[in-house]
């Protein structure tokens, strides 16, 4: 593993979720409608702002949203650009947005080696009797 220069916690302001857990602030304080978030900065601007040169080296960047981080596929463009910059990227997710996982399979192998997922399993399983998690990505599966 490369020497990491900094840890950066990146909040992505998606405040909607595909669950409606009773304890969650997203459910309690928002209408929980899957609204499309439009970022005021382009993916290129975000990559430049978080480039290795500007940050002084390779960083570990944790991406978390106010709802489900992987709800909108556009987040994958940001993840990919940060990985292409050489950073390590950790993504917090509830693990249910597996229909978008094919996007990650297209990332360069070196990029995928720098990508990690942190799963939050704080949902109420009795509310989702048909809940099933397919295996997400593991680097050796695509070899």
N, CA and C atoms as an extended XYZ file, in Angstrom:
429
Properties=species:S:1:pos:R:3:atomname:S:1:resname:S:1:resid:I:1 pbc="F F F"
N         0.844       -1.184        0.000 N   UNK     1
C         0.000        0.000        0.000 CA  UNK     1
C         0.882        1.237        0.000 C   UNK     1
N         0.468        2.230       -0.756 N   UNK     2
C         1.196        3.494       -0.809 CA  UNK     2
C         1.091        4.212        0.533 C   UNK     2
N         2.059        5.088        0.774 N   UNK     3
C         1.979        5.925        1.971 CA  UNK     3
C         0.881        6.964        1.740 C   UNK     3
N        -0.028        7.039        2.695 N   UNK     4
C        -1.134        7.971        2.569 CA  UNK     4
C        -0.781        9.303        3.208 C   UNK     4
N        -1.052       10.369        2.481 N   UNK     5
C        -0.711       11.706        2.943 CA  UNK     5
C        -1.776       12.281        3.875 C   UNK     5
N        -3.047       12.063        3.535 N   UNK     6
C        -4.151       12.617        4.321 CA  UNK     6
C        -5.336       11.669        4.278 C   UNK     6
N        -6.221       11.856        5.258 N   UNK     7
C        -7.538       11.232        5.247 CA  UNK     7
C        -8.540       12.350        5.012 C   UNK     7
N        -9.425       12.166        4.032 N   UNK     8
C       -10.426       13.179        3.718 CA  UNK     8
C       -11.803       12.526        3.782 C   UNK     8
N       -12.689       13.123        4.555 N   UNK     9
C       -14.057       12.653        4.649 CA  UNK     9
C       -14.906       13.524        3.739 C   UNK     9
N       -15.381       12.965        2.644 N   UNK    10
C       -16.120       13.708        1.632 CA  UNK    10
C       -17.612       13.426        1.786 C   UNK    10
N       -18.366       14.455        2.086 N   UNK    11
C       -19.818       14.325        2.220 CA  UNK    11
C       -20.455       14.646        0.878 C   UNK    11
N       -21.214       13.712        0.353 N   UNK    12
C       -21.927       13.923       -0.908 CA  UNK    12
C       -23.393       14.148       -0.563 C   UNK    12
N       -23.943       15.317       -0.860 N   UNK    13
C       -25.251       15.709       -0.332 CA  UNK    13
C       -26.473       15.065       -0.997 C   UNK    13
N       -26.468       13.746       -1.075 N   UNK    14
C       -27.668       13.008       -1.470 CA  UNK    14
C       -28.398       12.715       -0.171 C   UNK    14
N       -29.557       13.277       -0.005 N   UNK    15
C       -30.283       13.079        1.247 CA  UNK    15
C       -31.582       12.327        1.012 C   UNK    15
N       -31.505       11.339        0.130 N   UNK    16
C       -32.612       10.426       -0.095 CA  UNK    16
C       -32.081        9.008        0.041 C   UNK    16
N       -32.997        8.085        0.239 N   UNK    17
C       -32.578        6.708        0.468 CA  UNK    17
C       -33.621        5.765       -0.116 C   UNK    17
N       -33.193        4.554       -0.404 N   UNK    18
C       -34.113        3.547       -0.908 CA  UNK    18
C       -34.777        2.762        0.228 C   UNK    18
N       -34.444        3.072        1.475 N   UNK    19
C       -35.101        2.494        2.652 CA  UNK    19
C       -35.894        3.582        3.356 C   UNK    19
N       -36.745        3.174        4.247 N   UNK    20
C       -37.485        4.117        5.085 CA  UNK    20
C       -37.419        3.641        6.535 C   UNK    20
N       -36.209        3.510        7.051 N   UNK    21
C       -36.010        3.041        8.424 CA  UNK    21
C       -36.579        4.072        9.402 C   UNK    21
N       -37.350        3.607       10.367 N   UNK    22
C       -38.033        4.507       11.297 CA  UNK    22
C       -37.070        5.355       12.122 C   UNK    22
N       -35.903        4.841       12.442 N   UNK    23
C       -34.957        5.557       13.302 CA  UNK    23
C       -34.130        6.598       12.544 C   UNK    23
N       -34.139        6.563       11.222 N   UNK    24
C       -33.196        7.356       10.430 CA  UNK    24
C       -33.686        8.793       10.237 C   UNK    24
N       -32.751        9.730       10.347 N   UNK    25
C       -33.083       11.143       10.157 CA  UNK    25
C       -33.532       11.441        8.733 C   UNK    25
N       -33.053       10.692        7.746 N   UNK    26
C       -33.482       10.926        6.367 CA  UNK    26
C       -34.980       10.647        6.260 C   UNK    26
N       -35.405        9.568        6.858 N   UNK    27
C       -36.821        9.202        6.840 CA  UNK    27
C       -37.648       10.161        7.692 C   UNK    27
N       -37.147       10.525        8.845 N   UNK    28
C       -37.898       11.344        9.793 CA  UNK    28
C       -38.015       12.807        9.386 C   UNK    28
N       -36.966       13.363        8.767 N   UNK    29
C       -36.919       14.807        8.553 CA  UNK    29
C       -36.945       15.246        7.099 C   UNK    29
N       -37.116       14.329        6.209 N   UNK    30
C       -37.175       14.677        4.796 CA  UNK    30
C       -38.308       13.894        4.158 C   UNK    30
N       -38.693       14.290        2.981 N   UNK    31
C       -39.804       13.588        2.338 CA  UNK    31
C       -39.377       12.260        1.727 C   UNK    31
N       -38.069       11.982        1.700 N   UNK    32
C       -37.510       10.706        1.240 CA  UNK    32
C       -37.871       10.383       -0.207 C   UNK    32
N       -38.202       11.375       -0.982 N   UNK    33
C       -38.459       11.183       -2.401 CA  UNK    33
C       -37.104       11.150       -3.099 C   UNK    33
N       -36.950       10.268       -4.035 N   UNK    34
C       -35.666       10.139       -4.709 CA  UNK    34
C       -35.472       11.295       -5.683 C   UNK    34
N       -35.059       12.414       -5.150 N   UNK    35
C       -34.806       13.604       -5.955 CA  UNK    35
C       -33.431       13.501       -6.591 C   UNK    35
N       -33.321       14.039       -7.753 N   UNK    36
C       -32.030       14.051       -8.440 CA  UNK    36
C       -31.192       15.191       -7.887 C   UNK    36
N       -30.014       14.851       -7.348 N   UNK    37
C       -29.102       15.868       -6.861 CA  UNK    37
C       -28.284       16.380       -8.044 C   UNK    37
N       -28.174       17.675       -8.174 N   UNK    38
C       -27.361       18.280       -9.222 CA  UNK    38
C       -26.214       19.013       -8.534 C   UNK    38
N       -25.028       18.507       -8.716 N   UNK    39
C       -23.845       19.094       -8.096 CA  UNK    39
C       -23.480       20.386       -8.822 C   UNK    39
N       -23.072       21.385       -8.067 N   UNK    40
C       -22.712       22.667       -8.678 CA  UNK    40
C       -21.302       22.661       -9.245 C   UNK    40
N       -20.581       21.555       -9.068 N   UNK    41
C       -19.225       21.420       -9.606 CA  UNK    41
C       -19.163       20.210      -10.527 C   UNK    41
N       -18.406       20.337      -11.594 N   UNK    42
C       -18.255       19.226      -12.526 CA  UNK    42
C       -17.323       18.172      -11.920 C   UNK    42
N       -17.367       16.995      -12.499 N   UNK    43
C       -16.478       15.916      -12.055 CA  UNK    43
C       -15.021       16.349      -12.214 C   UNK    43
N       -14.721       17.070      -13.286 N   UNK    44
C       -13.349       17.545      -13.531 CA  UNK    44
C       -12.913       18.535      -12.449 C   UNK    44
N       -13.829       19.410      -12.034 N   UNK    45
C       -13.508       20.369      -10.966 CA  UNK    45
C       -13.246       19.650       -9.641 C   UNK    45
N       -14.040       18.636       -9.371 N   UNK    46
C       -13.844       17.868       -8.138 CA  UNK    46
C       -12.511       17.138       -8.185 C   UNK    46
N       -12.184       16.525       -9.341 N   UNK    47
C       -10.897       15.841       -9.470 CA  UNK    47
C        -9.746       16.831       -9.276 C   UNK    47
N        -9.844       18.005       -9.890 N   UNK    48
C        -8.779       19.006       -9.756 CA  UNK    48
C        -8.644       19.452       -8.298 C   UNK    48
N        -9.769       19.705       -7.641 N   UNK    49
C        -9.740       20.158       -6.243 CA  UNK    49
C        -9.123       19.110       -5.322 C   UNK    49
N        -9.293       17.835       -5.673 N   UNK    50
C        -8.773       16.750       -4.838 CA  UNK    50
C        -7.609       16.017       -5.511 C   UNK    50
N        -6.890       16.705       -6.374 N   UNK    51
C        -5.765       16.075       -7.072 CA  UNK    51
C        -4.613       15.801       -6.112 C   UNK    51
N        -3.783       14.831       -6.487 N   UNK    52
C        -2.590       14.508       -5.681 CA  UNK    52
C        -1.717       15.739       -5.504 C   UNK    52
N        -1.551       16.511       -6.555 N   UNK    53
C        -0.697       17.703       -6.484 CA  UNK    53
C        -1.232       18.721       -5.489 C   UNK    53
N        -2.525       18.973       -5.511 N   UNK    54
C        -3.110       19.960       -4.581 CA  UNK    54
C        -3.101       19.473       -3.142 C   UNK    54
N        -3.256       18.164       -2.958 N   UNK    55
C        -3.340       17.618       -1.597 CA  UNK    55
C        -1.984       17.179       -1.045 C   UNK    55
N        -0.966       17.194       -1.891 N   UNK    56
C         0.375       16.849       -1.424 CA  UNK    56
C         0.705       15.372       -1.466 C   UNK    56
N        -0.127       14.566       -2.108 N   UNK    57
C         0.153       13.136       -2.226 CA  UNK    57
C        -1.128       12.324       -2.283 C   UNK    57
N        -0.941       11.014       -2.213 N   UNK    58
C        -2.068       10.089       -2.261 CA  UNK    58
C        -2.807       10.133       -0.937 C   UNK    58
N        -4.137       10.163       -1.011 N   UNK    59
C        -4.977       10.256        0.185 CA  UNK    59
C        -5.958        9.094        0.243 C   UNK    59
N        -6.494        8.884        1.420 N   UNK    60
C        -7.639        7.999        1.600 CA  UNK    60
C        -8.854        8.903        1.690 C   UNK    60
N        -9.763        8.757        0.731 N   UNK    61
C       -10.956        9.595        0.675 CA  UNK    61
C       -12.166        8.727        0.973 C   UNK    61
N       -12.861        9.059        2.038 N   UNK    62
C       -14.078        8.352        2.427 CA  UNK    62
C       -15.269        9.147        1.893 C   UNK    62
N       -16.137        8.486        1.125 N   UNK    63
C       -17.315        9.148        0.566 CA  UNK    63
C       -18.561        8.607        1.260 C   UNK    63
N       -19.324        9.531        1.815 N   UNK    64
C       -20.565        9.170        2.500 CA  UNK    64
C       -21.607       10.226        2.171 C   UNK    64
N       -22.858        9.810        2.074 N   UNK    65
C       -23.945       10.740        1.765 CA  UNK    65
C       -24.861       10.868        2.969 C   UNK    65
N       -25.816       11.780        2.854 N   UNK    66
C       -26.823       11.930        3.893 CA  UNK    66
C       -27.917       10.890        3.773 C   UNK    66
N       -27.904       10.109        2.710 N   UNK    67
C       -28.822        8.999        2.477 CA  UNK    67
C       -27.996        7.851        1.937 C   UNK    67
N       -28.441        7.226        0.871 N   UNK    68
C       -27.674        6.134        0.259 CA  UNK    68
C       -26.691        6.706       -0.750 C   UNK    68
N       -25.415        6.506       -0.495 N   UNK    69
C       -24.339        7.092       -1.295 CA  UNK    69
C       -24.399        6.683       -2.762 C   UNK    69
N       -24.751        5.448       -3.050 N   UNK    70
C       -24.726        4.951       -4.429 CA  UNK    70
C       -26.085        5.028       -5.116 C   UNK    70
N       -26.986        5.840       -4.597 N   UNK    71
C       -28.330        5.922       -5.154 CA  UNK    71
C       -28.345        6.453       -6.584 C   UNK    71
N       -27.493        7.425       -6.880 N   UNK    72
C       -27.448        7.989       -8.218 CA  UNK    72
C       -26.141        7.596       -8.900 C   UNK    72
N       -26.226        7.028      -10.111 N   UNK    73
C       -25.027        6.530      -10.802 CA  UNK    73
C       -23.940        7.575      -11.036 C   UNK    73
N       -24.268        8.872      -11.013 N   UNK    74
C       -23.274        9.911      -11.266 CA  UNK    74
C       -22.134        9.890      -10.246 C   UNK    74
N       -22.391        9.368       -9.063 N   UNK    75
C       -21.340        9.305       -8.045 CA  UNK    75
C       -20.179        8.428       -8.506 C   UNK    75
N       -20.462        7.471       -9.397 N   UNK    76
C       -19.406        6.587       -9.876 CA  UNK    76
C       -18.372        7.334      -10.709 C   UNK    76
N       -18.787        8.391      -11.413 N   UNK    77
C       -17.826        9.209      -12.168 CA  UNK    77
C       -16.845        9.893      -11.217 C   UNK    77
N       -17.350       10.388      -10.107 N   UNK    78
C       -16.478       11.030       -9.114 CA  UNK    78
C       -15.539       10.003       -8.506 C   UNK    78
N       -16.068        8.844       -8.151 N   UNK    79
C       -15.240        7.780       -7.573 CA  UNK    79
C       -14.130        7.405       -8.541 C   UNK    79
N       -14.480        7.197       -9.808 N   UNK    80
C       -13.479        6.796      -10.800 CA  UNK    80
C       -12.387        7.854      -10.963 C   UNK    80
N       -12.768        9.117      -11.025 N   UNK    81
C       -11.762       10.172      -11.202 CA  UNK    81
C       -10.824       10.261      -10.003 C   UNK    81
N       -11.341       10.071       -8.800 N   UNK    82
C       -10.477       10.078       -7.614 CA  UNK    82
C        -9.524        8.882       -7.638 C   UNK    82
N       -10.017        7.749       -8.110 N   UNK    83
C        -9.161        6.567       -8.232 CA  UNK    83
C        -8.094        6.775       -9.306 C   UNK    83
N        -8.461        7.369      -10.430 N   UNK    84
C        -7.488        7.655      -11.490 CA  UNK    84
C        -6.420        8.631      -11.016 C   UNK    84
N        -6.761        9.448      -10.056 N   UNK    85
C        -5.812       10.393       -9.459 CA  UNK    85
C        -4.804        9.654       -8.580 C   UNK    85
N        -5.091        8.383       -8.272 N   UNK    86
C        -4.183        7.574       -7.453 CA  UNK    86
C        -4.619        7.415       -6.009 C   UNK    86
N        -5.718        8.056       -5.641 N   UNK    87
C        -6.193        7.985       -4.265 CA  UNK    87
C        -6.818        6.627       -3.964 C   UNK    87
N        -6.915        6.326       -2.671 N   UNK    88
C        -7.707        5.211       -2.185 CA  UNK    88
C        -9.074        5.790       -1.840 C   UNK    88
N       -10.129        5.074       -2.219 N   UNK    89
C       -11.483        5.573       -1.998 CA  UNK    89
C       -12.292        4.528       -1.242 C   UNK    89
N       -12.926        4.980       -0.184 N   UNK    90
C       -13.811        4.143        0.620 CA  UNK    90
C       -15.215        4.725        0.502 C   UNK    90
N       -16.195        3.874        0.232 N   UNK    91
C       -17.566        4.322        0.021 CA  UNK    91
C       -18.474        3.664        1.052 C   UNK    91
N       -19.236        4.490        1.767 N   UNK    92
C       -20.214        3.978        2.733 CA  UNK    92
C       -21.523        3.760        1.990 C   UNK    92
N       -22.104        2.570        2.136 N   UNK    93
C       -23.318        2.214        1.407 CA  UNK    93
C       -24.139        1.221        2.218 C   UNK    93
N       -25.426        1.120        1.903 N   UNK    94
C       -26.229        0.077        2.540 CA  UNK    94
C       -26.136       -1.237        1.762 C   UNK    94
N       -25.422       -1.240        0.656 N   UNK    95
C       -25.139       -2.465       -0.083 CA  UNK    95
C       -26.254       -2.968       -0.976 C   UNK    95
N       -27.281       -2.176       -1.182 N   UNK    96
C       -28.415       -2.665       -1.965 CA  UNK    96
C       -28.446       -2.141       -3.393 C   UNK    96
N       -27.570       -1.235       -3.740 N   UNK    97
C       -27.595       -0.629       -5.078 CA  UNK    97
C       -26.755       -1.458       -6.054 C   UNK    97
N       -26.947       -2.764       -6.032 N   UNK    98
C       -26.112       -3.670       -6.813 CA  UNK    98
C       -26.366       -3.599       -8.316 C   UNK    98
N       -27.467       -3.004       -8.744 N   UNK    99
C       -27.696       -2.865      -10.189 CA  UNK    99
C       -26.651       -1.965      -10.834 C   UNK    99
N       -26.021       -1.090      -10.044 N   UNK   100
C       -25.006       -0.175      -10.577 CA  UNK   100
C       -23.588       -0.738      -10.484 C   UNK   100
N       -23.429       -1.929       -9.930 N   UNK   101
C       -22.091       -2.459       -9.694 CA  UNK   101
C       -21.343       -2.725      -11.003 C   UNK   101
N       -22.055       -2.936      -12.103 N   UNK   102
C       -21.405       -3.138      -13.397 CA  UNK   102
C       -20.543       -1.937      -13.793 C   UNK   102
N       -20.873       -0.768      -13.277 N   UNK   103
C       -20.076        0.423      -13.572 CA  UNK   103
C       -18.661        0.249      -13.017 C   UNK   103
N       -18.548       -0.286      -11.827 N   UNK   104
C       -17.239       -0.492      -11.186 CA  UNK   104
C       -16.436       -1.548      -11.925 C   UNK   104
N       -17.107       -2.527      -12.471 N   UNK   105
C       -16.411       -3.578      -13.218 CA  UNK   105
C       -15.671       -3.015      -14.419 C   UNK   105
N       -16.080       -1.858      -14.914 N   UNK   106
C       -15.417       -1.227      -16.066 CA  UNK   106
C       -14.207       -0.394      -15.671 C   UNK   106
N       -14.040       -0.136      -14.365 N   UNK   107
C       -12.882        0.636      -13.902 CA  UNK   107
C       -11.603       -0.158      -14.180 C   UNK   107
N       -10.525        0.566      -14.411 N   UNK   108
C        -9.211       -0.045      -14.554 CA  UNK   108
C        -8.902       -0.910      -13.330 C   UNK   108
N        -8.215       -2.027      -13.554 N   UNK   109
C        -7.911       -2.958      -12.458 CA  UNK   109
C        -7.146       -2.280      -11.322 C   UNK   109
N        -6.174       -1.442      -11.644 N   UNK   110
C        -5.413       -0.729      -10.608 CA  UNK   110
C        -6.347        0.162       -9.783 C   UNK   110
N        -7.308        0.784      -10.433 N   UNK   111
C        -8.288        1.608       -9.716 CA  UNK   111
C        -9.109        0.754       -8.760 C   UNK   111
N        -9.558       -0.393       -9.233 N   UNK   112
C       -10.386       -1.261       -8.379 CA  UNK   112
C        -9.621       -1.730       -7.146 C   UNK   112
N        -8.317       -1.853       -7.258 N   UNK   113
C        -7.503       -2.261       -6.108 CA  UNK   113
C        -7.467       -1.185       -5.028 C   UNK   113
N        -7.800        0.043       -5.374 N   UNK   114
C        -7.804        1.162       -4.424 CA  UNK   114
C        -9.215        1.495       -3.924 C   UNK   114
N       -10.185        0.650       -4.241 N   UNK   115
C       -11.576        0.925       -3.903 CA  UNK   115
C       -12.068       -0.008       -2.804 C   UNK   115
N       -12.700        0.578       -1.785 N   UNK   116
C       -13.219       -0.182       -0.650 CA  UNK   116
C       -14.661        0.226       -0.389 C   UNK   116
N       -15.429       -0.705        0.138 N   UNK   117
C       -16.809       -0.423        0.530 CA  UNK   117
C       -16.972       -0.660        2.022 C   UNK   117
N       -17.712        0.241        2.655 N   UNK   118
C       -18.087        0.065        4.058 CA  UNK   118
C       -19.604       -0.063        4.070 C   UNK   118
N       -20.082       -1.198        4.560 N   UNK   119
C       -21.512       -1.464        4.534 CA  UNK   119
C       -22.163       -1.099        5.852 C   UNK   119
N       -23.262       -0.391        5.753 N   UNK   120
C       -24.072       -0.035        6.905 CA  UNK   120
C       -25.315       -0.912        6.871 C   UNK   120
N       -25.418       -1.833        7.826 N   UNK   121
C       -26.552       -2.757        7.875 CA  UNK   121
C       -27.510       -2.370        8.988 C   UNK   121
N       -27.896       -1.128        9.039 N   UNK   122
C       -28.754       -0.646       10.112 CA  UNK   122
C       -30.227       -0.614        9.734 C   UNK   122
N       -30.623       -1.358        8.729 N   UNK   123
C       -32.016       -1.379        8.324 CA  UNK   123
C       -32.791       -2.335        9.229 C   UNK   123
N       -34.105       -2.301        9.123 N   UNK   124
C       -34.963       -3.190        9.907 CA  UNK   124
C       -35.362       -4.367        9.015 C   UNK   124
N       -34.737       -5.539        9.192 N   UNK   125
C       -34.951       -6.646        8.256 CA  UNK   125
C       -36.402       -7.127        8.187 C   UNK   125
N       -37.154       -7.027        9.264 N   UNK   126
C       -38.533       -7.495        9.200 CA  UNK   126
C       -39.387       -6.615        8.297 C   UNK   126
N       -38.920       -5.413        8.002 N   UNK   127
C       -39.653       -4.532        7.091 CA  UNK   127
C       -39.380       -4.876        5.631 C   UNK   127
N       -38.342       -5.650        5.369 N   UNK   128
C       -37.918       -5.977        4.016 CA  UNK   128
C       -37.724       -7.486        3.891 C   UNK   128
N       -38.823       -8.268        3.899 N   UNK   129
C       -38.678       -9.726        3.908 CA  UNK   129
C       -38.010      -10.285        2.662 C   UNK   129
N       -38.020       -9.565        1.555 N   UNK   130
C       -37.404      -10.087        0.337 CA  UNK   130
C       -35.994       -9.547        0.140 C   UNK   130
N       -35.433       -8.926        1.158 N   UNK   131
C       -34.109       -8.325        1.050 CA  UNK   131
C       -33.049       -9.384        0.759 C   UNK   131
N       -32.214       -9.117       -0.215 N   UNK   132
C       -31.130      -10.030       -0.572 CA  UNK   132
C       -29.966       -9.206       -1.096 C   UNK   132
N       -28.776       -9.513       -0.624 N   UNK   133
C       -27.581       -8.817       -1.114 CA  UNK   133
C       -26.793       -9.777       -1.989 C   UNK   133
N       -26.633       -9.390       -3.246 N   UNK   134
C       -25.772      -10.165       -4.130 CA  UNK   134
C       -24.333       -9.820       -3.791 C   UNK   134
N       -23.405      -10.706       -4.074 N   UNK   135
C       -22.002      -10.367       -3.813 CA  UNK   135
C       -21.610       -9.095       -4.554 C   UNK   135
N       -21.005       -8.176       -3.857 N   UNK   136
C       -20.535       -6.953       -4.478 CA  UNK   136
C       -19.188       -7.281       -5.136 C   UNK   136
N       -18.302       -6.397       -5.262 N   UNK   137
C       -17.058       -6.603       -5.985 CA  UNK   137
C       -15.935       -7.105       -5.096 C   UNK   137
N       -15.180       -8.043       -5.586 N   UNK   138
C       -13.926       -8.447       -4.959 CA  UNK   138
C       -12.925       -8.598       -6.089 C   UNK   138
N       -11.709       -8.004       -5.948 N   UNK   139
C       -10.770       -7.957       -7.083 CA  UNK   139
C       -10.462       -9.310       -7.698 C   UNK   139
N       -10.411      -10.380       -6.903 N   UNK   140
C       -10.036      -11.675       -7.462 CA  UNK   140
C       -11.162      -12.305       -8.285 C   UNK   140
N       -12.382      -11.820       -8.128 N   UNK   141
C       -13.496      -12.389       -8.880 CA  UNK   141
C       -13.411      -12.070      -10.369 C   UNK   141
N       -12.811      -10.959      -10.696 N   UNK   142
C       -12.726      -10.561      -12.104 CA  UNK   142
C       -11.431      -10.992      -12.763 C   UNK   142
N       -10.556      -11.640      -12.017 N   UNK   143
C        -9.259      -12.072      -12.571 CA  UNK   143
C        -9.428      -13.287      -13.449 C   UNK   143
